[in-house]
Short mmCIF file of C-alpha atoms in Angstrom, two decimals:
data_model
loop_
_atom_site.label_atom_id
_atom_site.label_comp_id
_atom_site.label_asym_id
_atom_site.label_seq_id
_atom_site.Cartn_x
_atom_site.Cartn_y
_atom_site.Cartn_z
CA MET I 23 -195.23 23.62 -156.08
CA MET I 24 -195.54 20.23 -157.61
CA ASN I 25 -198.99 19.46 -158.94
CA THR I 26 -200.99 16.62 -158.13
CA SER I 27 -200.02 14.59 -161.26
CA GLY I 28 -196.35 15.17 -160.64
CA ARG I 29 -196.70 13.79 -157.10
CA ALA I 30 -198.48 10.53 -158.37
CA ASN I 31 -195.68 9.85 -160.82
CA LEU I 32 -193.12 10.31 -158.17
CA TRP I 33 -194.76 7.89 -156.01
CA ARG I 34 -195.18 5.31 -158.60
CA ASP I 35 -191.39 5.49 -159.46
CA LYS I 36 -190.39 5.14 -155.83
CA ARG I 37 -192.64 2.06 -155.51
CA ARG I 38 -191.24 0.51 -158.71
CA LEU I 39 -187.60 1.01 -157.28
CA THR I 40 -188.38 -0.62 -153.91
CA VAL I 41 -189.95 -3.74 -155.69
CA LEU I 42 -186.75 -4.00 -157.85
CA VAL I 43 -184.52 -3.87 -154.76
CA VAL I 44 -186.46 -6.29 -153.01
CA TYR I 45 -186.37 -8.76 -155.82
CA GLY I 46 -182.74 -8.28 -156.25
CA LEU I 47 -182.10 -9.12 -152.62
CA LEU I 48 -184.27 -12.26 -153.07
CA ALA I 49 -182.32 -13.27 -156.05
CA VAL I 50 -179.18 -12.88 -154.09
CA ALA I 51 -180.44 -14.95 -151.08
CA VAL I 52 -181.75 -17.71 -153.39
CA GLY I 53 -178.52 -17.89 -155.10
CA ALA I 54 -176.54 -18.27 -151.98
CA ALA I 55 -178.75 -20.84 -150.74
CA GLY I 56 -178.66 -22.96 -153.87
CA MET I 57 -174.81 -22.85 -153.96
CA TYR I 58 -174.78 -23.91 -150.39
CA ALA I 59 -176.97 -26.88 -151.07
CA ALA I 60 -174.81 -27.86 -153.92
CA THR I 61 -171.79 -27.74 -151.90
CA GLN I 62 -173.35 -29.79 -149.14
CA THR I 63 -174.55 -32.42 -151.68
CA PHE I 64 -170.92 -32.50 -153.17
CA LEU I 65 -169.48 -33.03 -149.60
CA THR I 66 -171.83 -35.12 -147.84
CA GLY I 67 -174.00 -36.84 -150.49
CA PRO I 68 -177.80 -36.22 -151.17
CA PRO I 69 -180.04 -35.13 -148.35
CA ARG I 70 -181.67 -37.98 -146.23
CA VAL I 71 -185.26 -38.50 -145.78
CA ALA I 72 -186.67 -38.48 -142.22
CA GLY I 73 -186.75 -42.02 -141.01
CA GLU I 74 -183.89 -43.54 -142.99
CA ALA I 75 -180.79 -45.05 -141.31
CA HIS I 76 -178.15 -42.48 -140.14
CA GLU I 77 -175.13 -44.42 -141.32
CA GLU I 78 -174.28 -45.67 -144.74
CA GLY I 79 -174.71 -49.47 -145.13
CA GLN I 80 -177.25 -49.91 -142.25
CA GLY I 81 -180.86 -50.63 -142.67
CA GLY I 82 -182.59 -52.16 -145.67
CA HIS I 83 -181.26 -49.88 -148.41
CA ASP I 84 -178.19 -49.74 -150.51
CA ASP I 85 -176.37 -46.73 -152.15
CA HIS I 86 -178.96 -46.80 -155.04
CA GLY I 87 -181.85 -46.74 -152.56
CA GLU I 88 -182.75 -50.41 -153.35
CA ALA I 89 -183.69 -52.86 -150.57
CA LYS I 90 -180.72 -55.18 -149.55
CA GLU I 91 -181.01 -59.13 -148.75
CA ASP I 92 -179.48 -60.41 -145.49
CA LEU I 93 -176.60 -62.53 -147.00
CA SER I 94 -176.13 -64.73 -143.86
CA THR I 95 -179.35 -66.48 -144.44
CA VAL I 96 -180.29 -68.67 -147.25
CA SER I 97 -183.45 -70.50 -148.10
CA LEU I 98 -183.87 -73.93 -149.84
CA SER I 99 -187.46 -75.27 -150.68
CA LYS I 100 -187.99 -78.64 -149.10
CA ASP I 101 -188.68 -80.43 -152.30
CA LYS I 102 -184.96 -79.69 -153.27
CA TRP I 103 -183.59 -81.35 -150.07
CA ASP I 104 -183.49 -84.95 -151.41
CA VAL I 105 -181.46 -83.89 -154.53
CA ALA I 106 -179.16 -81.79 -152.42
CA GLY I 107 -178.80 -84.96 -149.98
CA LEU I 108 -179.62 -82.47 -147.20
CA ARG I 109 -179.54 -84.12 -143.68
CA ILE I 110 -180.12 -82.31 -140.30
CA ALA I 111 -178.87 -83.29 -136.97
CA LEU I 112 -178.66 -81.81 -133.45
CA ALA I 113 -175.46 -80.43 -132.01
CA GLU I 114 -174.82 -82.37 -129.07
CA ARG I 115 -172.30 -82.76 -126.07
CA GLY I 116 -170.16 -85.64 -125.76
CA GLY I 117 -166.66 -87.00 -125.43
CA LEU I 118 -163.86 -86.85 -128.21
CA THR I 119 -160.46 -88.61 -128.20
CA GLY I 120 -157.93 -86.77 -130.32
CA THR I 121 -155.31 -88.34 -132.63
CA GLU I 122 -151.36 -88.28 -132.50
CA TRP I 123 -149.67 -89.13 -135.59
CA VAL I 124 -146.36 -90.81 -135.64
CA THR I 125 -144.21 -91.85 -138.78
CA GLY I 126 -144.62 -95.29 -140.29
CA LYS I 127 -143.70 -97.05 -143.57
CA VAL I 128 -145.38 -99.30 -146.21
CA THR I 129 -143.21 -102.49 -146.73
CA LEU I 130 -143.57 -105.50 -148.81
CA ASN I 131 -145.43 -108.34 -147.30
CA GLU I 132 -142.57 -110.57 -146.18
CA ASP I 133 -144.95 -113.54 -146.08
CA ARG I 134 -145.45 -112.93 -149.85
CA LEU I 135 -142.02 -112.21 -150.99
CA ALA I 136 -140.05 -115.07 -152.79
CA HIS I 137 -136.31 -115.03 -153.44
CA ILE I 138 -135.96 -117.53 -156.18
CA TYR I 139 -132.92 -119.64 -156.45
CA SER I 140 -132.14 -122.55 -158.74
CA LEU I 141 -131.89 -126.10 -157.03
CA VAL I 142 -129.38 -127.38 -159.63
CA ASP I 143 -126.37 -126.31 -161.46
CA GLY I 144 -126.80 -125.47 -165.09
CA GLN I 145 -126.86 -123.02 -167.75
CA ILE I 146 -129.63 -120.53 -168.67
CA HIS I 147 -131.46 -121.81 -171.64
CA GLU I 148 -134.20 -119.38 -171.90
CA VAL I 149 -135.51 -116.20 -169.66
CA LYS I 150 -139.57 -115.78 -170.06
CA VAL I 151 -140.07 -112.68 -167.80
CA GLN I 152 -138.78 -109.15 -167.41
CA PHE I 153 -138.89 -106.68 -164.72
CA GLY I 154 -142.35 -105.56 -163.67
CA ASP I 155 -144.16 -108.48 -165.25
CA ASP I 156 -147.13 -109.99 -163.43
CA VAL I 157 -146.93 -113.65 -163.11
CA LYS I 158 -149.37 -116.29 -162.01
CA GLN I 159 -148.44 -119.27 -159.64
CA GLY I 160 -146.50 -121.91 -161.53
CA GLN I 161 -145.68 -119.79 -164.41
CA VAL I 162 -142.35 -120.64 -166.04
CA LEU I 163 -139.79 -117.82 -165.36
CA ALA I 164 -136.71 -119.34 -166.87
CA VAL I 165 -135.41 -122.73 -168.33
CA ILE I 166 -132.02 -124.27 -167.27
CA ASP I 167 -130.06 -127.01 -169.09
CA SER I 168 -129.16 -129.27 -166.36
CA LYS I 169 -126.99 -132.41 -166.58
CA GLU I 170 -128.20 -133.39 -163.13
CA VAL I 171 -131.78 -133.25 -164.20
CA GLY I 172 -131.34 -135.07 -167.29
CA LEU I 173 -129.57 -137.99 -165.51
CA ALA I 174 -132.16 -138.12 -162.76
CA LYS I 175 -134.94 -138.43 -165.21
CA LEU I 176 -133.30 -141.13 -167.21
CA ASP I 177 -132.73 -143.20 -164.08
CA LEU I 178 -136.43 -142.78 -163.21
CA TYR I 179 -137.21 -143.99 -166.79
CA LYS I 180 -134.91 -147.08 -166.61
CA ASP I 181 -136.19 -147.83 -162.92
CA ARG I 182 -139.76 -147.70 -164.28
CA LEU I 183 -138.96 -150.18 -166.85
CA ASN I 184 -137.47 -152.50 -164.44
CA ALA I 185 -140.33 -152.11 -162.08
CA GLU I 186 -142.82 -153.02 -164.91
CA PHE I 187 -140.74 -156.12 -165.64
CA ALA I 188 -140.60 -157.12 -162.02
CA ARG I 189 -144.43 -156.52 -161.82
CA ILE I 190 -145.04 -158.93 -165.06
CA ASN I 191 -142.74 -161.45 -163.48
CA TYR I 192 -144.48 -161.37 -160.07
CA GLU I 193 -147.99 -161.77 -161.51
CA PHE I 194 -146.69 -164.60 -163.56
CA MET I 195 -144.88 -166.47 -160.62
CA ARG I 196 -147.94 -165.68 -158.36
CA GLU I 197 -150.40 -167.45 -160.81
CA ILE I 198 -148.16 -170.28 -161.28
CA ASN I 199 -147.95 -170.93 -157.65
CA GLU I 200 -151.63 -170.61 -157.20
CA ASN I 201 -152.16 -173.11 -159.96
CA THR I 202 -149.38 -175.34 -158.80
CA GLN I 203 -150.68 -175.50 -155.09
CA ALA I 204 -154.32 -176.35 -156.51
CA LEU I 205 -152.94 -179.20 -158.74
CA ILE I 206 -150.92 -180.62 -155.91
CA LYS I 207 -154.05 -180.47 -153.75
CA VAL I 208 -156.18 -182.24 -156.60
CA LEU I 209 -153.29 -184.93 -157.24
CA THR I 210 -153.23 -185.84 -153.35
CA ASP I 211 -156.66 -187.67 -154.13
CA ARG I 212 -155.23 -189.51 -157.12
CA PRO I 213 -157.80 -188.55 -159.80
CA PRO I 214 -157.89 -190.09 -163.43
CA LEU I 215 -155.74 -188.59 -165.76
CA GLU I 216 -158.55 -187.39 -167.82
CA LYS I 217 -160.11 -185.18 -165.25
CA ILE I 218 -156.62 -183.52 -164.46
CA GLU I 219 -156.35 -182.74 -168.16
CA GLU I 220 -159.77 -181.37 -168.28
CA THR I 221 -159.38 -179.14 -165.18
CA PHE I 222 -155.78 -177.87 -165.60
CA GLY I 223 -155.43 -178.07 -169.27
CA ASP I 224 -155.49 -174.19 -169.76
CA GLN I 225 -153.87 -173.29 -166.57
CA ARG I 226 -150.52 -171.74 -166.43
CA LEU I 227 -147.98 -174.05 -164.51
CA GLY I 228 -144.72 -173.48 -166.28
CA GLU I 229 -142.14 -176.17 -165.72
CA ASN I 230 -144.15 -177.38 -162.78
CA ARG I 231 -146.84 -179.04 -165.00
CA GLU I 232 -144.20 -181.37 -166.56
CA LYS I 233 -142.61 -182.17 -163.39
CA LEU I 234 -145.94 -183.07 -161.51
CA MET I 235 -147.53 -184.76 -164.54
CA THR I 236 -144.61 -186.91 -165.16
CA ALA I 237 -144.31 -187.97 -161.48
CA TYR I 238 -147.97 -188.59 -161.43
CA THR I 239 -148.22 -190.51 -164.87
CA SER I 240 -145.61 -192.81 -163.68
CA LEU I 241 -147.19 -193.50 -160.35
CA TYR I 242 -150.64 -193.80 -162.23
CA LYS I 243 -148.89 -196.53 -164.61
CA ALA I 244 -147.06 -198.43 -161.87
CA ARG I 245 -150.35 -198.55 -159.84
CA SER I 246 -152.36 -199.78 -162.63
CA ASP I 247 -149.76 -202.50 -163.37
CA TYR I 248 -149.60 -203.61 -159.86
CA GLU I 249 -153.33 -203.60 -159.46
CA ARG I 250 -153.64 -205.73 -162.65
CA LEU I 251 -151.00 -208.38 -161.67
CA THR I 252 -152.27 -208.95 -158.18
CA PRO I 253 -155.24 -210.81 -158.95
CA LEU I 254 -153.48 -212.93 -161.65
CA VAL I 255 -150.81 -213.98 -159.10
CA GLU I 256 -153.40 -214.98 -156.74
CA LYS I 257 -155.15 -217.05 -159.59
CA GLY I 258 -151.79 -218.58 -160.54
CA ILE I 259 -151.72 -216.92 -163.93
CA ALA I 260 -148.91 -214.78 -163.34
CA ALA I 261 -145.68 -215.39 -161.53
CA GLY I 262 -145.20 -213.94 -158.05
CA LYS I 263 -142.03 -212.46 -159.19
CA GLN I 264 -143.70 -210.12 -161.49
CA ALA I 265 -146.27 -209.00 -158.97
CA ILE I 266 -143.26 -208.34 -156.50
CA ALA I 267 -141.51 -206.35 -159.18
CA ALA I 268 -144.74 -204.46 -160.21
CA LYS I 269 -145.24 -203.53 -156.35
CA ALA I 270 -141.76 -202.40 -156.02
CA GLN I 271 -142.17 -200.29 -159.03
CA PHE I 272 -145.30 -198.90 -157.67
CA GLU I 273 -143.88 -197.98 -154.28
CA ALA I 274 -141.02 -196.19 -156.01
CA ALA I 275 -143.06 -194.34 -158.27
CA GLU I 276 -145.17 -193.32 -155.34
CA ALA I 277 -142.26 -192.15 -153.42
CA THR I 278 -140.94 -190.11 -156.36
CA PHE I 279 -144.40 -188.60 -156.71
CA LEU I 280 -144.55 -187.57 -153.09
CA ALA I 281 -141.15 -186.14 -153.35
CA VAL I 282 -142.05 -184.05 -156.38
CA LEU I 283 -145.10 -182.84 -154.70
CA GLU I 284 -143.47 -181.72 -151.58
CA GLN I 285 -140.70 -180.10 -153.52
CA LEU I 286 -142.93 -178.24 -155.86
CA LYS I 287 -145.30 -177.14 -152.97
CA PHE I 288 -142.33 -175.44 -151.58
CA THR I 289 -140.54 -174.20 -154.54
CA ALA I 290 -143.64 -172.63 -156.18
CA SER I 291 -144.40 -170.52 -153.14
CA GLN I 292 -140.67 -169.57 -152.85
CA GLN I 293 -140.51 -168.36 -156.47
CA ALA I 294 -143.57 -166.23 -155.95
CA LEU I 295 -142.29 -164.80 -152.76
CA LEU I 296 -138.91 -163.86 -154.60
CA ALA I 297 -140.72 -162.36 -157.41
CA GLU I 298 -142.78 -160.21 -155.12
CA GLN I 299 -139.53 -159.20 -153.34
CA LYS I 300 -138.00 -158.19 -156.52
CA LEU I 301 -141.10 -156.29 -157.41
CA GLN I 302 -141.14 -154.40 -154.18
CA LYS I 303 -137.45 -153.45 -154.65
CA ALA I 304 -137.97 -152.23 -158.20
CA VAL I 305 -140.82 -150.19 -156.75
CA GLN I 306 -138.67 -148.64 -153.99
CA THR I 307 -135.98 -147.88 -156.48
CA VAL I 308 -138.60 -145.98 -158.64
CA ALA I 309 -139.84 -144.15 -155.53
CA ALA I 310 -136.32 -143.18 -154.73
CA SER I 311 -135.70 -141.97 -158.27
CA ARG I 312 -139.03 -140.02 -158.20
CA SER I 313 -138.23 -138.50 -154.76
CA ARG I 314 -134.97 -137.19 -156.06
CA LEU I 315 -136.90 -135.15 -158.70
CA PHE I 316 -139.39 -134.13 -155.98
CA ILE I 317 -136.57 -132.54 -154.14
CA LEU I 318 -135.90 -130.53 -157.22
CA GLY I 319 -139.37 -129.18 -157.28
CA TYR I 320 -140.95 -131.63 -159.77
CA LYS I 321 -144.68 -132.57 -159.08
CA GLN I 322 -146.24 -135.91 -159.63
CA ASP I 323 -147.98 -134.80 -162.75
CA ASP I 324 -144.73 -133.66 -164.26
CA LEU I 325 -143.33 -137.12 -164.04
CA LYS I 326 -146.09 -138.98 -165.27
CA SER I 327 -144.60 -139.55 -168.67
CA ILE I 328 -140.78 -139.40 -169.30
CA ASP I 329 -139.75 -140.68 -172.90
CA PRO I 330 -136.22 -140.01 -173.75
CA ILE I 331 -136.66 -140.78 -177.48
CA LYS I 332 -139.68 -137.94 -177.69
CA GLU I 333 -138.04 -135.54 -175.47
CA GLY I 334 -134.53 -135.60 -176.67
CA GLU I 335 -132.22 -132.75 -175.37
CA THR I 336 -135.27 -131.22 -173.54
CA ILE I 337 -135.24 -134.11 -171.00
CA ALA I 338 -132.45 -132.00 -169.28
CA HIS I 339 -134.51 -128.90 -168.95
CA TYR I 340 -135.27 -127.57 -165.60
CA GLU I 341 -137.76 -124.96 -165.40
CA ILE I 342 -138.04 -122.06 -162.56
CA ARG I 343 -141.60 -121.32 -161.73
CA ALA I 344 -143.36 -118.78 -159.82
CA PRO I 345 -144.35 -119.91 -156.21
CA PHE I 346 -147.55 -117.64 -156.21
CA ASP I 347 -149.29 -114.95 -158.24
CA GLY I 348 -147.13 -111.66 -158.06
CA THR I 349 -144.81 -109.27 -159.80
CA VAL I 350 -141.32 -109.86 -160.76
CA ILE I 351 -139.36 -107.02 -158.74
CA GLY I 352 -136.06 -108.52 -159.18
CA LYS I 353 -134.09 -110.27 -162.03
CA ASN I 354 -130.71 -111.25 -161.89
CA VAL I 355 -129.85 -113.76 -164.85
CA VAL I 356 -129.36 -113.48 -168.58
CA LEU I 357 -129.44 -115.90 -171.35
CA ALA I 358 -126.48 -118.53 -171.31
CA GLU I 359 -125.33 -117.56 -167.74
CA ARG I 360 -124.17 -120.23 -165.48
CA VAL I 361 -126.35 -120.65 -162.24
CA GLY I 362 -126.39 -122.88 -159.31
CA PRO I 363 -128.07 -123.24 -155.64
CA ASP I 364 -126.30 -120.13 -154.71
CA THR I 365 -127.67 -117.90 -157.47
CA GLU I 366 -130.62 -115.66 -156.61
CA MET I 367 -132.40 -115.48 -160.00
CA PHE I 368 -135.64 -113.67 -159.32
CA GLN I 369 -137.55 -111.87 -156.70
CA VAL I 370 -141.37 -112.13 -156.93
CA ALA I 371 -143.62 -110.19 -154.62
CA ASP I 372 -147.49 -110.29 -154.19
CA LEU I 373 -148.16 -106.51 -154.31
CA SER I 374 -151.99 -107.02 -153.71
CA THR I 375 -151.13 -107.26 -149.89
CA LEU I 376 -148.56 -105.15 -148.00
CA TRP I 377 -147.27 -104.36 -144.48
CA VAL I 378 -147.57 -101.08 -142.60
CA GLN I 379 -144.94 -100.86 -139.80
CA ALA I 380 -144.18 -98.09 -137.41
CA ASP I 381 -141.62 -97.86 -134.45
CA ILE I 382 -143.42 -96.85 -131.53
CA TYR I 383 -141.69 -95.26 -128.58
CA GLN I 384 -141.86 -96.55 -124.99
CA LYS I 385 -144.00 -93.65 -123.86
CA ASP I 386 -146.73 -94.60 -126.45
CA LEU I 387 -146.88 -98.12 -125.82
CA PRO I 388 -150.00 -97.79 -123.73
CA LYS I 389 -151.80 -96.28 -126.68
CA THR I 390 -151.28 -99.12 -128.78
CA ARG I 391 -153.41 -101.38 -126.61
CA GLN I 392 -156.45 -99.02 -127.29
CA LEU I 393 -155.85 -99.71 -131.14
CA GLY I 394 -157.62 -103.12 -130.81
CA GLU I 395 -156.95 -105.00 -134.23
CA THR I 396 -157.11 -102.12 -136.48
CA LEU I 397 -154.49 -99.44 -137.41
CA ARG I 398 -155.47 -96.34 -139.14
CA PHE I 399 -152.88 -94.53 -141.33
CA ARG I 400 -152.84 -91.86 -144.07
CA SER I 401 -150.30 -90.43 -146.56
CA PRO I 402 -148.76 -87.08 -145.62
CA ASP I 403 -150.10 -85.69 -148.76
CA SER I 404 -153.77 -86.95 -148.37
CA ASP I 405 -156.38 -86.95 -145.54
CA HIS I 406 -157.78 -90.26 -146.79
CA LEU I 407 -157.58 -92.73 -143.99
CA HIS I 408 -156.61 -96.35 -144.74
CA GLU I 409 -157.22 -99.24 -142.40
CA ALA I 410 -154.97 -102.34 -141.80
CA ARG I 411 -155.02 -105.23 -139.68
CA ILE I 412 -152.72 -105.59 -136.73
CA PHE I 413 -151.08 -109.02 -136.55
CA TYR I 414 -147.84 -108.10 -134.40
CA THR I 415 -146.89 -105.77 -131.71
CA GLY I 416 -143.15 -105.97 -130.79
CA ASP I 417 -142.43 -107.98 -127.55
CA ILE I 418 -138.57 -106.66 -127.49
CA LEU I 419 -137.72 -102.96 -126.98
CA ASP I 420 -134.78 -101.87 -129.36
CA PRO I 421 -132.00 -100.76 -127.07
CA GLU I 422 -130.91 -98.15 -129.48
CA THR I 423 -133.99 -96.55 -130.50
CA ARG I 424 -136.08 -97.36 -127.56
CA THR I 425 -139.05 -98.40 -129.92
CA VAL I 426 -141.14 -101.41 -130.52
CA ARG I 427 -142.01 -102.33 -134.11
CA LEU I 428 -145.67 -102.48 -134.81
CA ARG I 429 -146.94 -104.44 -137.95
CA ALA I 430 -150.03 -104.62 -139.87
CA THR I 431 -151.40 -105.77 -143.06
CA ILE I 432 -153.33 -104.19 -145.57
CA ASP I 433 -155.07 -105.37 -148.97
CA ASN I 434 -153.81 -103.36 -152.01
CA PRO I 435 -155.64 -104.62 -154.82
CA ASP I 436 -155.48 -101.52 -157.09
CA ARG I 437 -151.78 -101.05 -155.99
CA HIS I 438 -152.32 -97.37 -155.05
CA LEU I 439 -149.96 -98.00 -151.98
CA LYS I 440 -146.35 -98.58 -152.84
CA PRO I 441 -143.81 -100.38 -150.65
CA GLY I 442 -141.37 -97.63 -149.33
CA MET I 443 -143.93 -94.97 -148.94
CA PHE I 444 -143.82 -92.98 -145.56
CA VAL I 445 -147.17 -92.78 -143.92
CA GLU I 446 -148.62 -91.28 -140.69
CA ILE I 447 -149.99 -93.68 -138.10
CA ALA I 448 -152.83 -92.71 -136.00
CA LEU I 449 -152.57 -93.17 -132.18
CA PRO I 450 -155.17 -92.19 -129.55
CA GLY I 451 -154.46 -88.84 -127.98
CA GLU I 452 -155.89 -86.45 -125.52
CA THR I 453 -159.59 -87.07 -124.50
CA LEU I 454 -161.91 -84.38 -123.95
CA SER I 455 -165.45 -84.64 -122.36
CA ASN I 456 -168.79 -82.60 -122.20
CA ILE I 457 -167.94 -80.72 -125.36
CA VAL I 458 -170.01 -79.80 -128.34
CA THR I 459 -169.46 -81.90 -131.32
CA LEU I 460 -170.41 -82.22 -134.85
CA PRO I 461 -169.75 -84.59 -137.86
CA ALA I 462 -166.87 -83.03 -139.74
CA SER I 463 -169.09 -83.20 -142.95
CA ALA I 464 -171.00 -79.93 -141.39
CA ILE I 465 -168.12 -77.74 -141.69
CA GLN I 466 -168.10 -75.44 -144.79
CA GLU I 467 -165.63 -73.02 -145.66
CA VAL I 468 -166.85 -69.52 -146.68
CA GLU I 469 -164.47 -66.64 -147.36
CA GLY I 470 -161.84 -68.20 -145.32
CA HIS I 471 -164.01 -68.97 -142.32
CA ASP I 472 -165.38 -72.13 -140.94
CA VAL I 473 -169.12 -72.11 -140.99
CA VAL I 474 -172.13 -74.31 -140.56
CA PHE I 475 -175.74 -73.85 -141.44
CA VAL I 476 -178.45 -73.73 -138.73
CA GLN I 477 -181.80 -74.32 -139.43
CA THR I 478 -183.88 -71.31 -138.27
CA GLY I 479 -187.17 -71.93 -140.08
CA LEU I 480 -188.81 -74.78 -142.07
CA GLU I 481 -186.95 -73.89 -145.23
CA ALA I 482 -184.62 -71.16 -143.77
CA PHE I 483 -180.88 -71.59 -142.83
CA GLU I 484 -178.40 -69.39 -141.32
CA LYS I 485 -174.84 -69.23 -142.06
CA ARG I 486 -172.90 -69.30 -138.61
CA LYS I 487 -169.02 -68.93 -138.09
CA VAL I 488 -167.72 -71.48 -135.67
CA LYS I 489 -164.37 -72.11 -134.14
CA VAL I 490 -163.26 -75.64 -134.77
CA GLY I 491 -161.32 -77.38 -132.01
CA MET I 492 -160.03 -81.00 -131.82
CA ARG I 493 -160.77 -83.36 -134.82
CA SER I 494 -160.95 -87.16 -134.40
CA GLY I 495 -161.91 -89.17 -137.40
CA ASP I 496 -165.42 -87.79 -138.81
CA THR I 497 -166.09 -85.81 -135.72
CA VAL I 498 -164.96 -82.34 -134.72
CA GLN I 499 -165.18 -80.21 -131.58
CA ILE I 500 -167.03 -76.83 -131.81
CA ARG I 501 -165.50 -74.38 -129.50
CA ASP I 502 -167.56 -71.40 -130.24
CA GLY I 503 -170.62 -70.60 -132.31
CA LEU I 504 -173.17 -73.29 -131.55
CA GLN I 505 -175.22 -74.45 -128.54
CA PRO I 506 -176.29 -77.97 -127.91
CA GLY I 507 -179.72 -78.61 -129.58
CA ASN I 508 -179.06 -76.40 -132.64
CA LYS I 509 -180.36 -77.96 -135.77
CA VAL I 510 -177.19 -78.02 -138.09
CA VAL I 511 -176.98 -79.35 -141.64
CA VAL I 512 -174.45 -82.14 -141.29
CA VAL I 513 -174.77 -83.42 -144.99
CA GLY I 514 -175.55 -81.34 -148.03
CA GLY I 515 -174.09 -77.99 -146.70
CA PHE I 516 -172.46 -77.28 -149.97
CA ALA I 517 -175.74 -77.01 -151.71
CA LEU I 518 -176.70 -74.09 -149.22
CA LYS I 519 -173.22 -72.87 -149.57
CA SER I 520 -173.71 -72.72 -153.26
CA GLU I 521 -177.20 -70.77 -152.89
CA LEU I 522 -175.47 -68.43 -150.63
CA MET I 523 -172.65 -67.53 -153.02
CA LYS I 524 -175.31 -67.09 -155.83
CA GLY I 525 -176.94 -64.45 -153.68
CA SER I 526 -173.66 -62.85 -152.90
CA ILE I 527 -172.69 -62.71 -156.69
CA SER I 528 -176.12 -61.24 -157.69
CA HIS I 529 -175.51 -58.26 -155.28
CA GLY I 530 -171.91 -57.42 -156.49
CA HIS I 531 -170.03 -58.92 -153.54
#
């Protein structure tokens, strides 16, 4: 039999074996659990904490366990609104008229286009401009040697000299006539010779002085002799025959004097009248010669002084001048070329003002009545709208194209518009009513979508996708995404877009 000590050792050995087996089984269980957990972690990610979202990307955390911002909203402190130019308006319901675009063309303003010809035959002496030169009104474009012009100027010079001689002669004859008539009036009263000399000694009388004074002196002497002999005959001192002879001589002298007075009174006036007529004829001749040069384009100031001696051969120079400020767009002459009235020498156009024209189909004619006086158009490669002043809507329909031509004028000071450009003309289109509208400036593009920013708080704005419909000028239709009364940023939205993009970049998007 086994003693007590042996049994105790055997029990201890069994207990140790049991503990080792239990520990071994636990180790196997723990190892299997760890392997399962690692496998699950590899396949599905780390275990989640209770209360977290069940789907990736939802809730307030990202893959790294950090809180995520809502990228559809952005904040902008109010003290930055002025700098950003922020302006908010309510989305409203209203009406909108669309735009239809028809093809048009920019052309030269035909009222400011000059085809320049020479009015005289001649040879080109000098050409002073080239293609594309800007010229001022009155600027010399070319100089022509013209025989016609030279002879016309010489005739004017000669006629002016003749007119000057006629004027001097008329003034002389007029003065003589006035003095002669005055002397005749005085002599009628039979004044003393001394008084006549005292009054008319320095007056111009021409040959009339001699005729009048000779006749009056003879009369004066005969009268004195007769008056002296008459009392002597009465006293018997002188013979009656002498008195009779003295009386006869006195009467003859008086008759001669009266005849001279009558003749000179008429001839002096006649000579003055003839001198005046010669002067008028000379003046008319000058006017005719001057008008001949006016027809050739000369101005009064151009003809004030003509001097063949000083001018020499240049007296035959004929200058071709620009009719207004413009640009040389055509040049058809060279040095020494023969030109005449049938030769187009230059084309000058004022490019600071142009025409816009469009051919409007018959079906669109009612729309032109809605345009008023303003025509809007754009270049096909630009959305920038220009405005022109309508001055003519055709009254006749072209039988071939069934169109009416519309014309408008536009100022073009910086010459950004070029004649020959094709443009698109805006005509009124479909009209929509009771729709939500916004200024076009409210629309921003984010990631290929049209969006607006709606104010949701004092300094908070929400990015909201919208569907844009009809556009008309600076106004657009909002088909979806907004309701009337929404507070929308209509100016300055780019600043909010920039803030939004910065937030997106900072989060790795």
